[in-house]
XYZ file of C-alpha atoms in Angstrom:
689
model
C -27.157 14.339 28.557
C -23.871 13.213 30.096
C -20.677 13.339 28.085
C -18.762 10.161 27.278
C -16.199 10.919 29.990
C -18.881 11.605 32.623
C -20.786 8.401 31.881
C -17.710 6.192 31.930
C -16.504 7.846 35.125
C -19.860 7.164 36.784
C -19.749 3.492 35.755
C -16.181 3.190 37.002
C -17.051 4.848 40.322
C -19.991 2.487 40.859
C -17.867 -0.590 40.257
C -14.765 0.513 42.152
C -16.873 1.514 45.183
C -18.263 -1.989 45.242
C -14.815 -3.536 44.720
C -13.104 -1.375 47.402
C -10.042 -1.325 45.167
C -6.778 -1.763 47.014
C -3.418 -3.208 45.946
C -5.115 -6.614 46.373
C -8.726 -5.862 45.495
C -11.765 -7.966 46.194
C -12.469 -10.211 43.172
C -16.131 -9.302 42.777
C -17.683 -7.076 40.122
C -20.804 -4.988 40.241
C -23.292 -6.709 37.908
C -25.534 -3.708 37.292
C -24.013 -1.144 34.983
C -25.612 2.188 34.270
C -29.088 1.383 32.887
C -29.460 4.097 30.268
C -26.165 4.004 28.386
C -26.735 6.005 25.228
C -25.398 5.016 21.783
C -23.761 8.401 21.325
C -21.478 7.597 24.260
C -18.979 6.482 21.597
C -18.920 8.630 18.457
C -16.708 6.105 16.633
C -19.060 3.120 16.867
C -18.073 0.502 14.330
C -20.749 0.216 11.621
C -20.191 -3.399 10.703
C -19.822 -5.568 13.804
C -21.556 -8.894 13.212
C -23.181 -10.912 15.979
C -23.572 -14.612 16.241
C -25.736 -16.694 18.538
C -27.840 -15.863 21.577
C -24.765 -15.399 23.743
C -23.762 -12.352 21.708
C -26.447 -9.924 22.812
C -24.821 -6.588 22.066
C -25.267 -3.671 24.409
C -24.433 -0.120 23.244
C -20.952 -0.210 24.775
C -19.952 -3.460 23.039
C -18.710 -1.381 20.137
C -15.803 0.145 21.992
C -12.672 0.184 19.845
C -10.202 -2.703 19.709
C -7.504 -2.474 22.362
C -4.854 -3.296 19.778
C -3.804 -6.931 19.589
C -3.968 -6.788 15.797
C -2.488 -3.309 15.438
C 0.290 -4.168 17.946
C -0.619 -1.430 20.430
C -0.828 -4.318 22.904
C 2.761 -5.389 23.573
C 3.904 -8.996 23.676
C 4.592 -8.672 27.399
C 0.914 -7.885 28.009
C -0.059 -11.383 26.833
C 0.269 -14.591 28.838
C -0.988 -18.135 28.413
C -1.547 -21.220 30.541
C 0.746 -23.292 28.308
C 2.213 -23.257 24.806
C 2.973 -26.034 22.350
C 6.287 -24.344 21.462
C 7.722 -20.794 21.306
C 6.365 -20.128 17.829
C 2.843 -20.700 19.130
C 3.209 -18.570 22.255
C 0.791 -16.034 23.669
C 2.449 -13.273 21.643
C 1.084 -14.923 18.469
C -2.536 -14.900 19.616
C -3.377 -11.759 17.640
C -6.264 -11.311 15.233
C -5.217 -11.872 11.596
C -1.575 -12.620 12.386
C -0.061 -14.711 9.600
C 2.271 -17.686 9.797
C 5.292 -18.325 7.672
C 4.988 -20.915 4.912
C 7.274 -23.274 6.780
C 5.702 -22.399 10.138
C 9.004 -22.230 11.978
C 9.432 -22.143 15.731
C 9.265 -18.362 15.997
C 6.542 -17.285 13.597
C 3.459 -19.476 13.691
C -0.087 -18.276 13.189
C -1.807 -18.408 16.594
C -1.462 -19.138 20.278
C -1.754 -22.887 20.763
C -1.923 -24.561 24.175
C 0.289 -27.504 25.032
C -2.573 -29.318 26.789
C -5.978 -30.044 25.311
C -8.300 -29.444 28.279
C -10.650 -26.771 29.630
C -8.059 -25.297 31.976
C -6.189 -23.516 29.168
C -6.367 -19.755 28.771
C -4.971 -16.727 26.963
C -4.720 -13.627 29.156
C -4.355 -9.940 28.319
C -3.242 -7.219 30.714
C -4.888 -3.955 29.655
C -2.455 -2.105 32.002
C -5.220 0.335 32.951
C -8.733 -0.183 34.231
C -10.821 -0.804 31.131
C -14.485 -1.287 30.381
C -14.351 -4.618 28.507
C -17.221 -5.083 26.078
C -16.461 -7.855 23.568
C -14.032 -10.487 22.314
C -13.340 -11.397 18.683
C -12.023 -14.889 18.020
C -10.393 -16.488 15.006
C -8.760 -19.844 14.264
C -5.122 -20.579 13.500
C -3.441 -19.316 10.324
C -1.886 -22.444 8.835
C -1.505 -24.258 5.525
C -0.748 -27.516 7.337
C -3.351 -27.914 10.088
C -6.911 -26.971 11.018
C -7.315 -25.559 14.501
C -9.987 -23.365 16.035
C -11.962 -22.885 19.241
C -15.712 -23.519 18.966
C -16.875 -22.318 22.406
C -15.167 -20.414 25.187
C -15.673 -18.579 28.461
C -14.336 -15.217 29.614
C -12.994 -14.328 33.065
C -12.068 -10.907 34.425
C -9.730 -9.759 37.161
C -8.142 -6.720 38.744
C -4.960 -8.466 39.893
C -4.537 -11.595 37.695
C -4.976 -13.731 40.834
C -8.681 -13.610 41.648
C -10.902 -14.244 38.633
C -14.636 -13.795 38.145
C -16.493 -15.373 35.223
C -18.449 -13.299 32.745
C -22.105 -13.955 33.556
C -25.287 -13.931 31.518
C -27.864 -13.393 34.227
C -27.392 -16.153 36.787
C -25.395 -18.439 34.491
C -21.782 -18.397 33.430
C -21.684 -17.136 29.877
C -20.505 -19.497 27.124
C -19.532 -17.715 23.922
C -19.815 -19.188 20.462
C -16.473 -19.219 18.691
C -15.334 -20.301 15.265
C -16.411 -22.827 12.657
C -13.366 -22.327 10.424
C -9.827 -20.993 10.624
C -10.256 -17.543 9.184
C -13.662 -15.958 9.847
C -13.574 -13.603 12.874
C -16.560 -14.004 15.209
C -17.685 -11.400 17.736
C -18.789 -12.375 21.231
C -20.198 -9.470 23.266
C -20.236 -9.496 27.055
C -23.831 -9.463 28.297
C -22.710 -6.937 30.893
C -19.766 -4.686 29.976
C -17.431 -4.788 32.949
C -14.562 -2.715 34.302
C -11.362 -4.645 35.032
C -7.676 -4.724 34.182
C -7.207 -8.323 33.004
C -9.248 -10.518 30.680
C -8.877 -14.246 30.035
C -10.217 -16.291 27.154
C -10.875 -19.834 28.370
C -11.563 -22.363 25.526
C -14.231 -24.979 26.277
C -14.516 -26.919 23.016
C -12.482 -26.951 19.804
C -12.429 -28.547 16.381
C -12.532 -32.282 16.917
C -9.501 -32.979 14.738
C -7.565 -29.963 15.961
C -5.995 -28.493 19.063
C -6.626 -25.491 21.325
C -5.460 -22.622 19.080
C -6.816 -19.125 18.621
C -6.185 -15.578 17.492
C -8.061 -12.771 19.220
C -8.917 -9.112 19.509
C -10.487 -7.539 22.594
C -12.772 -4.496 22.552
C -12.887 -2.033 25.415
C -13.094 1.602 26.458
C -10.491 3.234 28.648
C -11.938 4.510 31.929
C -11.625 8.270 32.552
C -9.274 9.332 35.297
C -6.766 6.573 34.645
C -3.223 7.009 33.324
C -3.350 7.343 29.556
C -0.770 7.655 26.849
C -0.311 11.029 25.208
C -2.902 12.013 22.648
C -2.142 10.025 19.505
C -4.546 11.847 17.222
C -4.015 14.525 14.599
C -4.521 18.265 14.828
C -5.193 18.597 11.099
C -8.950 18.286 11.570
C -9.566 16.109 8.508
C -12.498 13.789 7.891
C -11.095 10.781 9.752
C -13.510 7.922 9.095
C -14.004 5.030 6.713
C -15.757 6.193 3.538
C -17.813 3.810 1.455
C -18.213 4.423 -2.266
C -20.939 7.079 -1.963
C -19.171 8.856 0.898
C -15.852 8.788 -0.973
C -17.445 10.335 -4.033
C -19.136 12.985 -1.890
C -15.899 13.916 -0.121
C -13.989 14.214 -3.400
C -16.711 16.472 -4.770
C -16.562 18.666 -1.650
C -12.792 19.044 -1.937
C -13.137 19.985 -5.605
C -15.765 22.596 -4.749
C -13.482 24.080 -2.091
C -10.511 24.270 -4.480
C -11.971 24.478 -8.005
C -8.891 26.241 -9.429
C -6.468 23.415 -8.622
C -8.593 20.249 -8.714
C -10.410 18.111 -11.253
C -12.280 14.834 -10.790
C -12.288 12.386 -13.674
C -12.862 8.672 -14.168
C -10.648 6.120 -15.884
C -13.187 3.299 -16.180
C -15.545 1.139 -14.161
C -15.281 -1.861 -11.888
C -16.916 -5.191 -12.675
C -19.990 -4.064 -10.711
C -20.103 -0.740 -12.532
C -18.585 1.501 -9.849
C -16.544 4.291 -11.370
C -12.798 4.515 -10.747
C -12.490 8.137 -9.665
C -9.253 10.122 -9.830
C -8.591 13.471 -8.203
C -6.176 15.652 -10.163
C -4.347 18.401 -8.272
C -2.526 20.958 -10.407
C -2.413 24.688 -11.066
C -3.724 23.929 -14.548
C -6.074 20.941 -14.142
C -6.897 18.860 -17.183
C -3.800 19.693 -19.189
C -0.281 18.334 -19.477
C 2.116 21.276 -19.211
C 5.433 21.168 -21.043
C 8.222 20.296 -18.606
C 5.891 19.517 -15.669
C 6.144 15.918 -14.424
C 3.115 13.723 -13.811
C 2.787 11.860 -10.494
C 0.259 9.301 -9.266
C -0.767 7.488 -6.080
C -2.917 4.355 -6.392
C -4.622 2.835 -3.342
C -7.053 0.078 -2.415
C -5.935 -2.314 -5.177
C -6.814 -5.015 -2.669
C -10.281 -4.070 -1.503
C -9.748 -4.924 2.175
C -6.504 -2.936 2.415
C -8.204 0.318 3.221
C -5.685 2.607 4.898
C -4.233 3.871 1.613
C -7.733 4.810 0.454
C -8.299 6.953 3.546
C -4.818 8.477 3.388
C -5.399 9.687 -0.172
C -8.735 11.193 0.835
C -6.900 12.891 3.720
C -4.205 14.072 1.309
C -6.763 15.702 -0.999
C -8.294 17.619 1.904
C -4.915 18.598 3.317
C -3.451 19.876 0.041
C -6.568 21.881 -0.778
C -6.619 23.521 2.635
C -2.879 24.191 2.831
C -2.781 25.604 -0.707
C -5.484 28.089 0.239
C -3.520 28.967 3.377
C -0.435 29.688 1.300
C 1.712 26.831 2.614
C 4.736 27.299 0.326
C 5.640 23.626 0.238
C 2.165 22.685 -0.970
C 1.974 25.640 -3.355
C 5.259 24.525 -4.917
C 4.033 20.948 -5.302
C 0.777 22.077 -6.911
C 2.371 24.554 -9.318
C 5.306 22.359 -10.365
C 3.694 18.914 -10.471
C 0.563 17.416 -11.959
C -0.694 15.036 -9.250
C -3.226 12.228 -9.760
C -4.801 10.392 -6.805
C -6.770 7.159 -7.367
C -8.111 6.316 -3.879
C -9.794 3.042 -4.846
C -8.742 0.744 -7.672
C -10.982 -2.035 -6.336
C -14.196 -0.387 -5.086
C -16.168 -3.642 -5.385
C -13.822 -5.430 -3.002
C -13.870 -2.505 -0.619
C -17.654 -2.502 -0.373
C -17.567 -6.212 0.520
C -15.050 -5.612 3.311
C -16.854 -2.470 4.481
C -20.071 -4.397 5.096
C -18.267 -6.515 7.717
C -16.131 -3.756 9.174
C -12.595 -3.367 10.401
C -12.431 -6.232 12.889
C -14.669 -8.780 11.188
C -13.660 -8.587 7.537
C -10.747 -10.917 8.201
C -7.528 -11.222 6.245
C -8.926 -11.910 2.769
C -12.574 -10.807 2.519
C -12.761 -8.167 -0.229
C -9.117 -8.563 -1.270
C -9.938 -9.789 -4.766
C -12.120 -8.379 -7.495
C -15.686 -9.647 -7.875
C -14.340 -12.113 -10.444
C -11.880 -13.496 -7.882
C -8.857 -11.830 -9.500
C -5.890 -10.551 -7.510
C -5.326 -7.282 -9.343
C -1.643 -7.147 -8.406
C -1.044 -10.403 -10.304
C -3.246 -9.373 -13.220
C -0.932 -7.199 -15.292
C 1.052 -8.666 -18.198
C 4.242 -10.410 -17.086
C 6.632 -8.357 -19.216
C 9.630 -9.269 -17.053
C 10.040 -12.773 -18.407
C 9.165 -11.683 -21.958
C 12.062 -9.209 -21.899
C 14.479 -11.524 -20.109
C 13.772 -14.372 -22.536
C 14.252 -12.050 -25.523
C 17.534 -10.787 -24.103
C 18.777 -14.342 -23.600
C 17.976 -15.273 -27.204
C 19.550 -12.054 -28.482
C 22.736 -12.771 -26.535
C 23.297 -15.927 -28.593
C 23.060 -13.934 -31.803
C 24.935 -10.993 -30.278
C 22.124 -8.606 -31.108
C 20.240 -6.150 -28.934
C 16.575 -5.949 -28.013
C 14.736 -2.882 -26.678
C 15.048 -2.570 -22.921
C 11.924 -0.502 -22.406
C 8.365 -0.042 -23.684
C 7.984 -3.808 -23.830
C 4.773 -4.434 -25.813
C 1.788 -6.176 -24.269
C 1.488 -9.744 -25.618
C -1.379 -10.396 -28.013
C -3.041 -13.076 -25.873
C -3.500 -10.546 -23.080
C -5.492 -8.135 -25.262
C -8.162 -10.644 -26.288
C -11.649 -10.300 -24.847
C -11.611 -13.797 -23.350
C -8.373 -13.136 -21.456
C -8.769 -13.236 -17.666
C -8.121 -9.527 -17.254
C -10.219 -7.515 -14.830
C -11.881 -4.329 -16.125
C -10.134 -2.481 -13.305
C -6.762 -3.658 -14.632
C -7.585 -2.694 -18.220
C -8.672 0.761 -17.032
C -5.412 1.389 -15.179
C -3.311 0.188 -18.133
C -5.145 2.568 -20.466
C -4.619 5.374 -17.926
C -0.889 4.628 -17.796
C -0.681 4.754 -21.590
C -2.565 8.055 -21.836
C -0.549 10.078 -19.312
C 3.270 10.276 -19.228
C 3.644 9.419 -15.553
C 7.128 9.734 -14.100
C 6.733 8.438 -10.540
C 4.118 6.436 -8.655
C 3.452 4.492 -5.482
C 0.862 1.807 -4.844
C -0.488 1.837 -1.280
C -1.186 -1.566 0.289
C -1.596 -2.967 3.816
C -0.866 -5.983 5.987
C 2.835 -5.253 6.521
C 5.050 -2.305 7.336
C 7.685 -2.012 4.598
C 8.386 -0.326 1.246
C 8.894 -2.757 -1.646
C 10.899 -1.843 -4.746
C 11.314 -3.619 -8.131
C 11.675 -6.072 -9.477
C 8.709 -7.888 -7.943
C 9.106 -10.937 -10.187
C 12.161 -13.178 -10.021
C 14.003 -14.756 -12.923
C 13.556 -18.483 -13.572
C 10.491 -18.458 -11.269
C 12.549 -18.628 -8.085
C 10.238 -18.192 -5.066
C 12.695 -15.751 -3.450
C 15.691 -14.067 -5.026
C 17.001 -10.515 -5.070
C 16.106 -9.295 -8.555
C 17.607 -5.891 -9.212
C 16.408 -3.540 -11.919
C 18.824 -1.388 -13.940
C 17.736 1.478 -11.666
C 18.175 -0.473 -8.446
C 20.083 2.275 -6.639
C 17.413 4.894 -7.365
C 14.602 2.535 -6.395
C 16.359 1.915 -3.088
C 16.543 5.677 -2.635
C 12.810 6.045 -3.308
C 11.960 3.280 -0.849
C 14.257 4.771 1.774
C 12.747 8.239 1.390
C 9.313 6.917 2.317
C 10.443 4.493 5.013
C 12.829 6.906 6.728
C 10.118 9.531 7.223
C 7.320 7.172 8.273
C 6.767 7.448 12.030
C 5.610 3.852 12.468
C 8.537 2.406 10.519
C 10.968 4.642 12.393
C 9.899 3.306 15.799
C 12.872 1.166 16.953
C 10.728 -0.651 19.498
C 8.012 -1.763 17.121
C 7.231 -5.435 16.843
C 7.369 -7.148 13.454
C 3.912 -7.630 11.955
C 3.954 -11.334 11.122
C 7.069 -13.310 10.219
C 9.489 -10.863 8.558
C 11.753 -8.525 10.506
C 12.099 -5.664 8.032
C 13.876 -3.432 10.530
C 17.018 -5.389 9.686
C 16.786 -3.992 6.138
C 15.743 -0.495 7.279
C 12.123 -1.154 6.383
C 12.706 -1.579 2.649
C 12.893 -4.800 0.621
C 13.402 -5.890 -2.959
C 10.166 -7.497 -4.169
C 11.813 -10.629 -5.532
C 13.789 -11.080 -2.326
C 10.530 -11.034 -0.348
C 8.351 -13.201 -2.608
C 7.926 -13.303 -6.362
C 4.882 -11.568 -7.866
C 4.547 -12.170 -11.629
C 2.339 -9.606 -13.329
C 2.667 -6.896 -10.689
C 1.587 -3.354 -11.431
C 4.971 -1.941 -10.398
C 7.001 -4.098 -12.781
C 4.528 -3.483 -15.598
C 4.783 0.262 -15.048
C 8.578 0.129 -15.289
C 8.767 -2.095 -18.373
C 5.850 -0.692 -20.388
C 6.019 3.017 -19.529
C 8.522 5.570 -18.240
C 7.078 5.454 -14.735
C 8.978 4.240 -11.650
C 6.746 2.711 -8.966
C 7.210 1.264 -5.480
C 4.715 -0.540 -3.262
C 4.130 0.787 0.253
C 2.808 -1.639 2.869
C 1.309 0.893 5.277
C 0.364 -1.050 8.410
C 0.229 -4.482 9.999
C -3.554 -4.143 10.181
C -5.118 -4.122 6.709
C -8.283 -2.455 7.985
C -7.412 -0.210 10.958
C -10.202 0.812 13.277
C -11.573 4.303 12.703
C -10.051 5.443 16.001
C -6.574 4.737 14.593
C -6.931 6.805 11.407
C -5.717 10.144 12.864
C -2.469 8.576 14.051
C -2.014 6.719 10.766
C -2.312 10.041 8.947
C 0.387 11.517 11.164
C 2.548 8.432 10.566
C 2.344 8.888 6.789
C 1.786 12.606 6.125
C 5.441 13.570 5.711
C 6.186 10.383 3.763
C 3.402 11.057 1.271
C 4.625 14.602 0.660
C 8.354 13.956 0.454
C 7.870 10.979 -1.844
C 5.947 13.173 -4.298
C 8.818 15.636 -4.270
C 11.191 12.955 -5.588
C 9.571 13.302 -9.023
C 11.817 16.351 -9.433
C 15.115 14.457 -9.098
C 17.373 13.563 -12.010
C 17.290 15.259 -15.399
C 14.531 16.697 -17.540
C 14.331 18.397 -20.867
C 12.799 18.689 -24.308
C 13.993 16.951 -27.477
C 13.361 19.159 -30.515
C 13.950 19.216 -34.237
C 16.852 21.631 -34.682
C 15.379 23.255 -37.768
C 11.712 23.590 -36.844
C 12.078 23.675 -33.021
C 9.169 21.241 -32.892
C 9.145 18.814 -29.970
C 9.759 15.196 -30.973
C 7.501 12.533 -29.498
C 8.862 9.058 -28.709
C 12.495 10.138 -28.879
C 14.629 7.681 -26.908
C 16.710 8.882 -23.956
C 19.668 6.640 -23.148
C 21.768 7.052 -20.002
C 25.175 5.413 -20.070
C 25.499 2.403 -17.703
C 21.712 2.334 -17.187
C 20.219 -0.420 -19.321
C 16.738 1.053 -19.251
C 15.771 3.790 -21.679
C 12.792 6.126 -21.575
C 10.914 8.061 -24.248
C 9.696 11.598 -24.689
C 6.052 12.552 -24.312
C 3.837 13.917 -27.083
C 5.365 17.414 -26.902
C 8.941 16.145 -26.767
C 9.483 16.633 -23.033
C 10.955 13.948 -20.785
C 12.010 13.271 -17.189
C 14.695 10.742 -16.246
C 14.947 9.923 -12.528
C 18.582 9.597 -11.441
C 20.717 9.784 -8.332
C 23.291 12.587 -8.014
C 26.228 12.206 -10.400
C 27.611 12.963 -13.858
C 25.937 11.139 -16.752
C 26.492 10.797 -20.473
C 23.059 11.036 -22.068
C 22.139 10.252 -25.664
C 18.914 11.305 -27.396
C 17.781 9.644 -30.603
C 14.635 9.698 -32.719
C 13.575 7.911 -35.895
C 14.993 9.756 -38.890
C 17.412 11.830 -36.820
C 21.080 11.633 -35.981
C 21.729 10.852 -32.303
C 23.028 13.609 -30.039
C 24.997 13.166 -26.822
C 25.848 15.445 -23.942
C 27.007 15.315 -20.354
C 24.372 16.094 -17.704
C 25.135 16.586 -14.034
C 22.599 15.783 -11.306
C 23.066 17.643 -8.027
C 22.088 16.775 -4.463
C 19.121 19.137 -4.365
C 15.623 17.927 -5.245
C 15.591 19.876 -8.485
C 15.883 18.230 -11.905
C 18.780 19.348 -14.093
C 17.683 20.761 -17.487
C 19.155 18.683 -20.307
C 17.678 19.625 -23.712
C 18.516 18.168 -27.120
C 18.220 19.539 -30.653
C 18.360 16.770 -33.228
C 19.309 17.006 -36.890
C 17.604 14.848 -39.479
C 19.649 12.221 -41.271
C 20.471 13.057 -44.906
C 18.252 10.205 -46.049
C 15.321 11.516 -43.998
C 15.845 15.028 -45.370
C 15.780 13.579 -48.909
C 12.551 11.701 -48.190
C 10.906 14.822 -46.779
C 11.942 16.957 -49.782
C 10.750 14.380 -52.302
C 7.463 13.983 -50.450
C 6.885 17.708 -50.880
C 8.100 17.732 -54.495
C 10.957 20.104 -53.674
C 14.443 20.446 -55.136
C 17.326 18.679 -53.389
C 19.861 21.308 -52.222
C 23.477 20.969 -53.257
C 24.850 20.435 -49.752
C 22.503 17.488 -49.268
C 23.523 15.980 -52.621
C 27.179 16.168 -51.567
C 26.463 14.524 -48.236
C 24.507 11.686 -49.835
C 27.348 11.057 -52.300
C 29.855 10.948 -49.449
C 27.683 8.471 -47.571
C 27.349 6.194 -50.631
C 31.117 6.330 -51.146
C 31.815 5.322 -47.532
C 29.364 2.418 -47.792
C 31.027 1.115 -50.987
C 34.448 1.381 -49.394
C 33.311 -0.546 -46.294
C 31.832 -3.269 -48.494
C 35.092 -3.451 -50.431
C 37.152 -3.745 -47.262
C 34.834 -6.435 -45.996
C 35.159 -8.348 -49.287
C 38.946 -8.136 -49.056
C 38.933 -9.703 -45.596
C 36.724 -12.535 -46.777
C 39.185 -13.328 -49.618
C 42.029 -13.595 -47.110
């Protein structure tokens, strides 16, 4: 059996011998490709390519990977068009799943659209190298204002962009079936895969009330012997493929079997369809919260068709297990000093829907929502506006309201509330474990988003800073500044927003308001800080791109976890009994957001370097204050507190036990009563004046 390289080289040799390739080659193409092409020629065949119509007869090579219009591997200067309506609808916008701006301005519209409405219009791609073209995927225009799509089209091929030969189906020129709506991608496979450098899409008919507009992806295999870019894969040797629910569960089990001493698999609930929400715990003492050890979490696949985060967390499990066993000191330190929780799929139902179609044909929205049609990132309680409204009312009365642990409103807890089971499961998980730091992994853009996600007064866009804005910007910068894709100065913006101007980070409210986001809920209802990472322009990267995506994100995933050890940490105890105090409040001066201690009295407060005045207080205890200094190193500063009970609380405790009140306590209580009477007397005197 020939190898992939040998087979492709033979095909290329056959065709180039016939073409007599020169600087100005003959325009013809050999119609008879190798007759016994074997399916294993491409080990990364896409499992979910859908075919439509008789013109889409799929040969084994039609499942070559995408050349990269959607993922931006194809540069803007590789795309040309016969005409354009205006710059914002130029050839550079003819990319699968590209999104338009709401206002559809001149620069950022959602497709290539021709100026003329005739059959002489075309969109052309230069593959740069000789390529075995196998298929085209077409999609209509992304727009909230107009309906435009191509219903049938032809394909031409060339070696020099001057002489063109039509794609044939036997003795007839092949006419491909295109779209019947704006958003559903449709695959058209070439009857005969053909080697060339250029490919043109030539619309023949289009929606009767629309214009010639399209978005596209092109599938093809690079021909051996040509100039190629450097290997863009990974040397880590991980299981780089898309894992459905059963495969994900199997992989997690295998990792746990390989590293039983540092891993534990548990579930936090079920999806609407009954699929379990699996979490992998990585710790040197799995299953137990250790005093003084912070808890960290990654959550991925909240939107079912945003799949890269899911695969990255599966990669991370494998990598940490292997490197721990190898003695990698960085990984050993993370495992022994941090309790790590990885939830690879929060929306397994949505993922399975997208997986059935596959990376190129699932489109922009298929599988995004839960089975009930709920966007899980808008499904958490909107605690932002509850707190802000309470603070506004309190300001009139010059009173204070709690700035943390905002309770969930009663309406949200009722059975008939439109709350997904996946959301309820994650909320319960957050309440059970004292998480300190988190990130939610999304897709469709390339940027790190930090709170607040929701704006005040329902403004569609407005920078909405949290009390910890400076630290959130640090967290976002840590991830973005170590991500290889975000660091690329030559990268093209994904859709309409140029995030390179803001160093690849953005405040959520300044981007677009998201009431009920998981990140804001985490900040207001628990101690946990969370950012959202948009990992790639392509929500569902092709399997061939997964090794490079792992390399893009590996350092970012590790260094972000290490930030859980910044700031201060400590234990709040009863001074007499040395018992840890749960729910003690930790206040940091000039930071209007408090946190609370965990069940054993330990706490972690994320802070930037500096000197801070910190106050600890618990019900029935006198507050204690101290100065705590945070250094530049990624190592939390110990800052413990020992609290003394108030005299009144001591009296209550003694009476509850039937004990005798000691003399020193009697004297203190008398002194307190005397001071209260004197204050009342002074107040009465002022009122008489």
